[in-house]
């Protein structure tokens, strides 16, 4: 039996909600992940911050390796010069691994290097190579990288913390990125990360995305399971409105 690749799993279930755990109860992470699984979430978003590219420090490969969950591991590297570090994150179980060109002297080389790496969870599952872009980085920075990536992740906040406000210009950046992908000869997934809440997730989903990252709106310290279910339903609503051409108010 052929195993679907991580890319195929994302594409077939697009748009997928990837839940960030920055504001989860990290000392009870097993039960936090279990509630995501129960809610129907398929992907967990792991923000790696190094205290250099990002003001805050979070987790590294041993933490990612310790996660026991069938959820796809969406590893967002907000770290300086990942060239010699990505292999450790792949070995730790990344299914999706996103780097930032703003943090790399050799973004193209890092992506090339990842092309030859095997998914540690299952070698047949493949890796999804992502490129994340900060709100202040022109989308043109993606053009020379389009042949070596499977995911574009538009940041709707500056890297740093959960719970920041969605930057409005993200909407036009998503539209532009969608045009860029359509004009390329490749199949590329498009995602947005940061500031996605109960109030805007349906409208954001209607922009035409494959991956929607949301963190503090799910792990709000109160009702994570109900929040996760709400977000999954709201995404379906956003997609329906996109298909029917009915605009959702911002
Ligand atoms: C920002 C991170 C985001 C963020 C998402 O630096 O990359 O993943 O934590 O969290 P919310 O949804 O709270 O903005
Ligand atoms: Zn992130």
Coordinates of C-alpha atoms and ligand atoms in Angstrom, one line a residue:
X1 CA 0.0 0.0 0.0
X2 CA 1.4 3.4 -0.9
X3 CA 1.7 5.8 2.0
X4 CA 0.4 9.3 1.3
X5 CA 3.0 11.9 1.6
X6 CA 2.7 14.8 4.1
X7 CA 2.3 17.1 1.1
X8 CA -0.6 14.9 -0.2
X9 CA -2.2 14.8 3.3
X10 CA -2.2 18.5 3.5
X11 CA -3.4 19.1 -0.1
X12 CA -6.2 16.6 0.2
X13 CA -7.5 18.1 3.5
X14 CA -6.9 21.7 2.5
X15 CA -7.4 24.1 4.2
X16 CA -5.8 22.5 7.3
X17 CA -5.7 24.0 10.7
X18 CA -2.3 23.8 12.4
X19 CA -2.5 24.5 16.1
X20 CA 0.4 26.2 17.9
X21 CA 1.2 25.2 21.4
X22 CA 3.1 28.3 22.7
X23 CA 0.2 29.0 25.1
X24 CA -0.7 25.4 25.9
X25 CA 0.1 23.9 29.3
X26 CA 3.5 22.5 28.4
X27 CA 3.7 20.5 31.6
X28 CA 0.5 18.6 30.5
X29 CA 1.4 18.5 26.9
X30 CA 0.3 14.9 26.4
X31 CA -3.3 15.7 27.4
X32 CA -3.2 19.0 25.4
X33 CA -2.2 17.1 22.3
X34 CA -4.8 14.4 23.0
X35 CA -7.5 17.0 23.1
X36 CA -6.4 18.3 19.7
X37 CA -6.6 14.8 18.3
X38 CA -10.1 14.4 19.8
X39 CA -11.2 17.7 18.3
X40 CA -10.3 16.5 14.8
X41 CA -7.1 18.6 14.4
X42 CA -4.5 16.9 12.2
X43 CA -1.4 19.2 12.6
X44 CA 0.5 20.7 15.5
X45 CA 2.5 23.8 14.9
X46 CA 5.8 24.0 16.8
X47 CA 7.4 27.4 17.1
X48 CA 11.1 27.2 17.5
X49 CA 12.6 30.5 18.6
X50 CA 16.3 31.0 19.4
X51 CA 16.4 34.3 21.4
X52 CA 18.4 35.8 18.4
X53 CA 16.2 35.9 15.3
X54 CA 13.3 36.0 17.8
X55 CA 13.4 37.8 21.2
X56 CA 12.1 34.7 22.9
X57 CA 13.5 31.2 23.3
X58 CA 11.3 28.1 23.1
X59 CA 12.1 24.5 22.3
X60 CA 14.6 22.5 20.3
X61 CA 14.9 19.0 18.8
X62 CA 14.7 16.9 22.0
X63 CA 11.3 18.5 22.8
X64 CA 10.0 17.7 19.3
X65 CA 11.4 14.2 19.5
X66 CA 9.6 13.7 22.8
X67 CA 6.1 14.4 21.4
X68 CA 4.0 11.4 21.3
X69 CA 1.2 12.1 18.8
X70 CA 0.0 11.1 15.4
X71 CA -0.5 14.8 14.5
X72 CA 1.7 16.0 11.7
X73 CA 4.6 18.0 13.1
X74 CA 4.7 21.5 11.6
X75 CA 8.1 22.9 12.7
X76 CA 8.5 26.6 12.3
X77 CA 12.1 27.5 12.6
X78 CA 12.5 31.1 13.6
X79 CA 16.3 30.7 14.2
X80 CA 19.4 32.3 12.8
X81 CA 21.4 30.4 10.2
X82 CA 19.5 27.0 10.2
X83 CA 21.9 25.4 7.6
X84 CA 23.6 23.2 10.1
X85 CA 20.6 22.8 12.4
X86 CA 17.7 21.6 10.1
X87 CA 19.0 18.0 10.1
X88 CA 18.4 17.7 13.9
X89 CA 14.8 19.0 13.5
X90 CA 14.2 16.5 10.7
X91 CA 15.7 13.7 12.8
X92 CA 13.4 14.8 15.7
X93 CA 10.3 14.1 13.5
X94 CA 9.4 17.2 11.5
X95 CA 6.9 16.6 8.7
X96 CA 6.7 20.2 7.7
X97 CA 9.8 22.3 8.3
X98 CA 9.7 26.1 7.6
X99 CA 12.7 28.4 7.5
X100 CA 13.0 32.1 7.1
X101 CA 15.1 33.7 4.4
X102 CA 15.5 36.7 6.7
X103 CA 17.5 34.5 9.0
X104 CA 19.6 32.7 6.4
X105 CA 22.7 33.6 4.4
X106 CA 21.9 30.7 2.2
X107 CA 18.2 30.0 2.2
X108 CA 18.4 28.3 -1.2
X109 CA 21.1 26.0 0.0
X110 CA 19.1 25.1 3.2
X111 CA 16.1 24.1 1.0
X112 CA 18.3 22.1 -1.4
X113 CA 19.8 20.3 1.6
X114 CA 16.4 19.4 2.9
X115 CA 15.4 17.9 -0.4
X116 CA 17.7 15.0 0.3
X117 CA 16.5 14.4 3.8
X118 CA 14.2 11.6 4.9
X119 CA 11.1 12.0 7.1
X120 CA 12.1 10.3 10.4
X121 CA 8.5 9.3 11.2
X122 CA 8.2 7.3 7.9
X123 CA 10.7 7.7 5.0
X124 CA 7.8 7.4 2.5
X125 CA 6.0 10.4 4.0
X126 CA 8.4 12.9 2.6
X127 CA 9.1 16.4 4.0
X128 CA 7.2 19.6 3.2
X129 CA 9.8 22.3 2.9
X130 CA 8.3 25.7 3.8
X131 CA 9.6 29.3 3.6
X132 CA 8.1 31.7 6.1
X133 CA 8.1 35.5 5.3
X134 CA 7.9 38.2 7.9
X135 CA 5.4 41.0 7.4
X136 CA 8.2 43.4 6.4
X137 CA 9.7 41.2 3.7
X138 CA 8.7 41.7 0.1
X139 CA 7.1 38.6 -1.5
X140 CA 9.7 38.9 -4.3
X141 CA 12.1 37.3 -1.9
X142 CA 10.3 34.0 -2.7
X143 CA 10.8 34.0 -6.4
X144 CA 14.3 32.5 -6.5
X145 CA 13.2 29.8 -4.1
X146 CA 10.0 28.6 -5.8
X147 CA 11.7 25.6 -7.3
X148 CA 12.8 24.4 -3.9
X149 CA 9.8 24.7 -1.6
X150 CA 6.4 23.1 -1.1
X151 CA 4.9 25.7 1.3
X152 CA 4.8 29.4 1.6
X153 CA 3.9 30.6 5.1
X154 CA 2.9 34.3 5.2
X155 CA 3.4 35.6 8.8
X156 CA 0.6 37.9 9.8
X157 CA 2.5 39.0 12.9
X158 CA 6.2 39.7 13.6
X159 CA 7.9 36.6 14.9
X160 CA 8.0 36.7 18.7
X161 CA 4.9 35.7 20.7
X162 CA 1.5 34.2 20.5
X163 CA -1.5 36.5 20.9
X164 CA -0.5 39.4 18.6
X165 CA -2.9 41.2 16.4
X166 CA -3.3 40.1 12.7
X167 CA -1.7 42.7 10.4
X168 CA -4.3 43.8 7.9
X169 CA -1.8 44.0 4.9
X170 CA -1.5 40.2 5.1
X171 CA -4.7 39.9 3.1
X172 CA -3.2 41.6 0.0
X173 CA 0.0 39.6 0.6
X174 CA -2.0 36.3 0.5
X175 CA -3.7 37.4 -2.8
X176 CA -0.3 38.2 -4.3
X177 CA 1.2 35.0 -3.1
X178 CA -1.7 33.0 -4.6
X179 CA -1.0 34.8 -8.0
X180 CA 2.7 34.0 -7.7
X181 CA 1.9 30.3 -7.0
X182 CA -0.5 30.2 -9.9
X183 CA 2.1 31.6 -12.2
X184 CA 4.7 29.1 -11.2
X185 CA 4.9 25.7 -12.7
X186 CA 4.9 24.0 -9.3
X187 CA 2.3 22.8 -6.8
X188 CA 2.9 24.9 -3.7
X189 CA 0.8 25.2 -0.6
X190 CA 0.0 28.5 1.0
X191 CA -0.3 29.2 4.7
X192 CA -0.8 32.1 7.2
X193 CA 0.5 32.2 10.7
X194 CA -0.3 34.6 13.5
X195 CA -3.2 36.6 14.9
X196 CA -5.9 34.1 13.7
X197 CA -8.8 34.2 16.1
X198 CA -12.4 33.1 16.4
X199 CA -13.4 36.4 14.9
X200 CA -11.3 36.3 11.7
X201 CA -10.6 32.6 10.9
X202 CA -13.5 32.2 8.5
X203 CA -12.7 35.4 6.7
X204 CA -9.0 34.4 6.5
X205 CA -9.9 30.9 5.2
X206 CA -12.0 32.5 2.5
X207 CA -8.8 34.1 1.1
X208 CA -7.8 30.7 -0.3
X209 CA -5.3 29.0 1.9
X210 CA -4.0 25.5 2.5
X211 CA -2.7 25.9 6.1
X212 CA -4.0 28.1 8.8
X213 CA -2.0 28.4 12.0
X214 CA -3.7 29.4 15.2
X215 CA -2.3 29.2 18.7
X216 CA -3.6 31.4 21.6
X217 CA -7.2 31.4 20.2
X218 CA -7.3 27.6 20.9
X219 CA -5.1 27.4 24.0
X220 CA -6.7 30.3 25.8
X221 CA -6.4 28.7 29.2
X222 CA -10.1 27.9 29.3
X223 CA -11.8 25.8 26.6
X224 CA -9.2 24.5 24.2
X225 CA -11.2 21.5 22.9
X226 CA -14.3 23.7 22.2
X227 CA -12.1 26.3 20.6
X228 CA -10.4 23.8 18.4
X229 CA -13.7 22.5 17.2
X230 CA -15.0 26.0 16.6
X231 CA -11.9 26.9 14.5
X232 CA -12.3 23.7 12.3
X233 CA -16.0 24.5 11.7
X234 CA -15.3 28.2 11.0
X235 CA -12.7 27.2 8.4
X236 CA -15.4 25.1 6.6
X237 CA -17.7 28.1 6.7
X238 CA -15.0 30.4 5.2
X239 CA -14.4 27.9 2.4
X240 CA -18.1 27.7 1.7
X241 CA -18.4 31.5 1.5
X242 CA -15.4 31.6 -0.9
X243 CA -17.0 29.0 -3.1
X244 CA -20.4 30.8 -3.1
X245 CA -18.8 34.2 -3.6
X246 CA -20.5 35.5 -0.4
X247 CA -18.1 37.9 1.4
X248 CA -17.5 37.5 5.1
X249 CA -17.2 40.8 6.9
X250 CA -13.8 41.6 8.4
Ligands
LIG1 C1 4.7 34.0 15.9 C2 4.5 32.5 15.7 C3 3.1 32.1 15.6 C4 2.2 32.4 16.8 C5 0.8 31.9 16.6 O1 6.0 34.2 16.2 O2 5.2 32.0 14.6 O3 3.0 30.7 15.3 O4 2.7 31.8 17.9 O5 0.1 32.2 17.7 P1 -1.2 33.1 17.7 O6 -2.2 32.4 17.0 O7 -1.5 33.3 19.2 O8 -0.9 34.4 17.0
LIG2 ZN1 4.7 29.9 13.9

